[in-house]
XYZ file of C-alpha atoms in Angstrom:
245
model
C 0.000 0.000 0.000
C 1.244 3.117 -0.994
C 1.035 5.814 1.973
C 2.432 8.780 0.285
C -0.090 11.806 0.342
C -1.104 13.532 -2.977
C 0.639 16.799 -1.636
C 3.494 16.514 0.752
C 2.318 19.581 3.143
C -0.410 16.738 4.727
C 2.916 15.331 6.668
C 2.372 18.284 8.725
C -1.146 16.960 9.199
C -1.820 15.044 12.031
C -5.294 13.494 10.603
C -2.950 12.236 7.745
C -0.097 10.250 10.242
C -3.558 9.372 12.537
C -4.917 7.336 9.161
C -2.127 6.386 7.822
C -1.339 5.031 11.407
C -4.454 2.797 11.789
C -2.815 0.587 9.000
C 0.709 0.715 8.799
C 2.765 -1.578 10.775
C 6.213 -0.294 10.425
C 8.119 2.370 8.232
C 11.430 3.782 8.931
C 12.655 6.651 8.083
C 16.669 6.488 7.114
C 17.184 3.288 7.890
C 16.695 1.173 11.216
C 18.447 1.273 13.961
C 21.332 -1.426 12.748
C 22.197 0.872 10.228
C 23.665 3.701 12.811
C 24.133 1.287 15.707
C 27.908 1.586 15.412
C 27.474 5.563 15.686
C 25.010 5.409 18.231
C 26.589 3.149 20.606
C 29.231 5.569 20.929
C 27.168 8.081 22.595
C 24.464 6.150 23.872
C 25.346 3.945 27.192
C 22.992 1.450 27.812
C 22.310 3.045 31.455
C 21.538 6.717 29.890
C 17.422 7.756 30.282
C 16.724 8.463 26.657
C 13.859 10.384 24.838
C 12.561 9.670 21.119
C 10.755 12.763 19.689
C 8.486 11.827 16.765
C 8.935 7.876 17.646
C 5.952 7.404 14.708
C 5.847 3.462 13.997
C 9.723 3.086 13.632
C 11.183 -0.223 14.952
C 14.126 2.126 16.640
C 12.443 2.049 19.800
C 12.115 -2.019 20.128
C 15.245 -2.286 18.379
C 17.220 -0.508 20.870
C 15.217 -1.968 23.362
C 16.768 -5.378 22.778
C 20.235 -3.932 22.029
C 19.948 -3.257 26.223
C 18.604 -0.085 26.386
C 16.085 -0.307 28.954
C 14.841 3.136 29.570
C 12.970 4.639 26.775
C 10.668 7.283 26.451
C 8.596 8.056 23.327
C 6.863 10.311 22.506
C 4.394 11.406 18.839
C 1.666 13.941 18.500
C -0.513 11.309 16.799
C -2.767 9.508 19.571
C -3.382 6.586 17.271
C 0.406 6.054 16.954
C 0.823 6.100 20.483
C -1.930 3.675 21.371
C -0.475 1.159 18.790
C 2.784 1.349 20.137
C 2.323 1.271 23.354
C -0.009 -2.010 22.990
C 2.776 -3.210 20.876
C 5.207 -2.551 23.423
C 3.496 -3.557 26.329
C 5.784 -6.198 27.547
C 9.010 -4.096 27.130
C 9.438 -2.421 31.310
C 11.284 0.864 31.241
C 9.633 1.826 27.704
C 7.125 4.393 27.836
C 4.559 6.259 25.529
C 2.974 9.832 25.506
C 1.181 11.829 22.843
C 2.923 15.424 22.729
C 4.065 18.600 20.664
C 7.897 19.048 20.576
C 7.766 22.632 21.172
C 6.304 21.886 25.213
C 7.473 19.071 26.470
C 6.150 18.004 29.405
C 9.168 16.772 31.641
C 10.888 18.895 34.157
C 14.615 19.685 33.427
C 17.411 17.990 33.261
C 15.243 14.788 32.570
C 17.326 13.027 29.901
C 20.695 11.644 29.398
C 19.877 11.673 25.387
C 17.442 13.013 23.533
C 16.532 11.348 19.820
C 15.181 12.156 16.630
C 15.314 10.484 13.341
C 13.988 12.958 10.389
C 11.771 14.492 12.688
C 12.810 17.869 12.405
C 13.258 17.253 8.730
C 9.420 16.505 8.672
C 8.478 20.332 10.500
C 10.458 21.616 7.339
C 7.853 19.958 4.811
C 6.629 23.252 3.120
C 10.166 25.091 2.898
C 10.841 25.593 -0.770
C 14.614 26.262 -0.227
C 17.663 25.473 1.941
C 18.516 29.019 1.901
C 15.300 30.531 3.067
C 12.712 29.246 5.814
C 10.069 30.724 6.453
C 9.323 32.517 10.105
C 6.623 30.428 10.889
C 9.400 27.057 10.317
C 12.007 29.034 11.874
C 9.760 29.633 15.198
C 9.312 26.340 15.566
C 12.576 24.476 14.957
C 13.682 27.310 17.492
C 11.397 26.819 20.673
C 11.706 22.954 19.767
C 15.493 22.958 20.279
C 14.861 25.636 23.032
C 12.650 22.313 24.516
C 15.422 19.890 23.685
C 18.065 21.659 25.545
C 15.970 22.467 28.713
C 15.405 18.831 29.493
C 18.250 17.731 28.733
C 21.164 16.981 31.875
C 24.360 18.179 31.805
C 26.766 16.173 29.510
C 23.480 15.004 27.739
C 23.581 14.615 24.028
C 21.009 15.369 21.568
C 21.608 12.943 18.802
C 19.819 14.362 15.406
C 19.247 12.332 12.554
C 18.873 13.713 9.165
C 18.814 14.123 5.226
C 20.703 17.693 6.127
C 24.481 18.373 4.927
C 26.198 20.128 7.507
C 26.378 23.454 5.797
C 22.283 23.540 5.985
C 21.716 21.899 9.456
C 24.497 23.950 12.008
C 22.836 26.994 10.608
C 20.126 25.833 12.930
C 22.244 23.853 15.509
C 24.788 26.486 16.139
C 23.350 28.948 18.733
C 25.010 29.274 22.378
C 21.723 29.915 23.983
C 21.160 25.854 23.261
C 24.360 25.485 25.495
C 25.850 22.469 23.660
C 28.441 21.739 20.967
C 27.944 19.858 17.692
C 29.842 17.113 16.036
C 28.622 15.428 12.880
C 29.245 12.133 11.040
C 27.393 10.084 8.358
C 26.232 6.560 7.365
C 25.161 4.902 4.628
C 25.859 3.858 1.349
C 24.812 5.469 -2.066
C 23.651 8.085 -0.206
C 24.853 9.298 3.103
C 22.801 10.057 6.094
C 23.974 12.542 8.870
C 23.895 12.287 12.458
C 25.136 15.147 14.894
C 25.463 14.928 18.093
C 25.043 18.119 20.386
C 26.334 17.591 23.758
C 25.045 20.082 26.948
C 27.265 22.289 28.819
C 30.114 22.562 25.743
C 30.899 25.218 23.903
C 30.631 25.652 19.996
C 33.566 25.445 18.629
C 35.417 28.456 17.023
C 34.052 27.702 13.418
C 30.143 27.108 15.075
C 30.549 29.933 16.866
C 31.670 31.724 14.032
C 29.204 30.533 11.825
C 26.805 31.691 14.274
C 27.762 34.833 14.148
C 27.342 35.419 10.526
C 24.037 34.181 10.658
C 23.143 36.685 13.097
C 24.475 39.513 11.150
C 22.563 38.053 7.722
C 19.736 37.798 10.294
C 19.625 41.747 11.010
C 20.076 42.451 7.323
C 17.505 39.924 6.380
C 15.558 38.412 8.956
C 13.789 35.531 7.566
C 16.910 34.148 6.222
C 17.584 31.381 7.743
C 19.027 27.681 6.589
C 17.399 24.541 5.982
C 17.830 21.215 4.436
C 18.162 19.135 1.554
C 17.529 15.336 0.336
C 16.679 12.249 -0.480
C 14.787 9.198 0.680
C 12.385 6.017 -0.302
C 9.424 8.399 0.557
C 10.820 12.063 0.324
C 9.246 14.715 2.021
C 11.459 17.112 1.361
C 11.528 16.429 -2.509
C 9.760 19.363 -3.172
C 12.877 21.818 -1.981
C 14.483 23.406 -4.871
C 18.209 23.205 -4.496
C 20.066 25.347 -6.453
């Protein structure tokens, strides 16, 4: 069965993800979890409290699960989703489910050794038509997300991100000391090559972030919705619709 929507804005749509849901066992979005186990397990320990944002139907969740991490939170702002998943996962202790919006999570600070997303964020930037230019609306919401990500995140915590997104389109939204973390970034994959970065609380950007943030603050006051996406490719591409060039 063919899920893909006639126009790719509906994957901003939860009634879309709700129906879609009710049907679809399993879909993955760059690759399962075997595929970036080896980068993972570097910055995942088994012990660490971790939260999935926009866990959808993936298999990460039981896959890591087995791998020996035992204490996983997910969460999905489709209800159907979580319902599924949580029956699905009923027998897995530790592993929890919660329907909620990115931008207000609902755990106090400091909850989470690591915080997870796989194309998640690339999914909010459905509509952009460019890399080079997202709209206020996109940019307000990547923005208090991360804002979200940070806050309940622990000191030393990573946020692990990942993504279609070269680096030169994704630390234009990573790099930002209020976040209070530093950014390193390496791939998978073969044909094409997936990214995944890992910010980690309490370090600083390093002196190219930091100076990359800096020029995107003074583009910022000389053109304020100018602000960097993403580009890509996948099985089911959301993101086809951006015009690189």
């Amino acid at each position: 069965m063919d899920y893909r929507p006639d126009d790719n804005t509906r994957y901003k749509d939860v009634d879309y993800w709700d129906e879609r849901y009710k049907t679809e066992l399993c879909y993955d979005w760059l690759g399962g979890f075997s595929k970036m186990e080896h980068l993972l397990e570097k910055h995942i320990q088994k012990e660490d409290s971790i939260l999935i944002l926009g866990c959808g139907n993936s298999s990460m969740s039981g896959d890591m699960y087995n791998a020996g991490y035992r204490s996983i939170t997910n969460i999905d702002y489709s209800s159907v989703c979580i319902s599924t998943m949580s029956a699905r996962h009923s027998d897995c202790e530790g592993m929890t489910w919660h329907q909620m919006d990115i931008r207000q999570l609902s755990f106090p600070d400091a909850s989470f050794d690591v915080i997870l997303e796989k194309a998640t964020l690339d999914a909010i930037m459905v509509e952009e038509k460019s890399p080079w230019k997202v709209s206020p609306n996109t940019a307000c919401f990547i923005h208090q997300s991360l804002k979200e990500i940070s806050r309940c995140l622990k000191p030393g915590g990573r946020f692990v991100s990942v993504t279609f997104a070269q680096p030169h389109f994704r630390k234009r939204l990573y790099a930002r000391t209020e976040y209070s973390w530093s950014i390193k970034k390496f791939s998978y994959g073969e044909g094409f090559e997936y990214f995944v970065y890992v910010m980690t609380k309490g370090e600083e950007l390093s002196p190219e972030d930091a100076a990359l943030e800096k020029r995107l603050l003074e583009d910022t006051k000389a053109s304020p919705n100018r602000v960097a996406t993403t580009q890509a490719e996948d099985e089911e591409d959301f993101l086809f619709n951006i015009n690189v060039t």
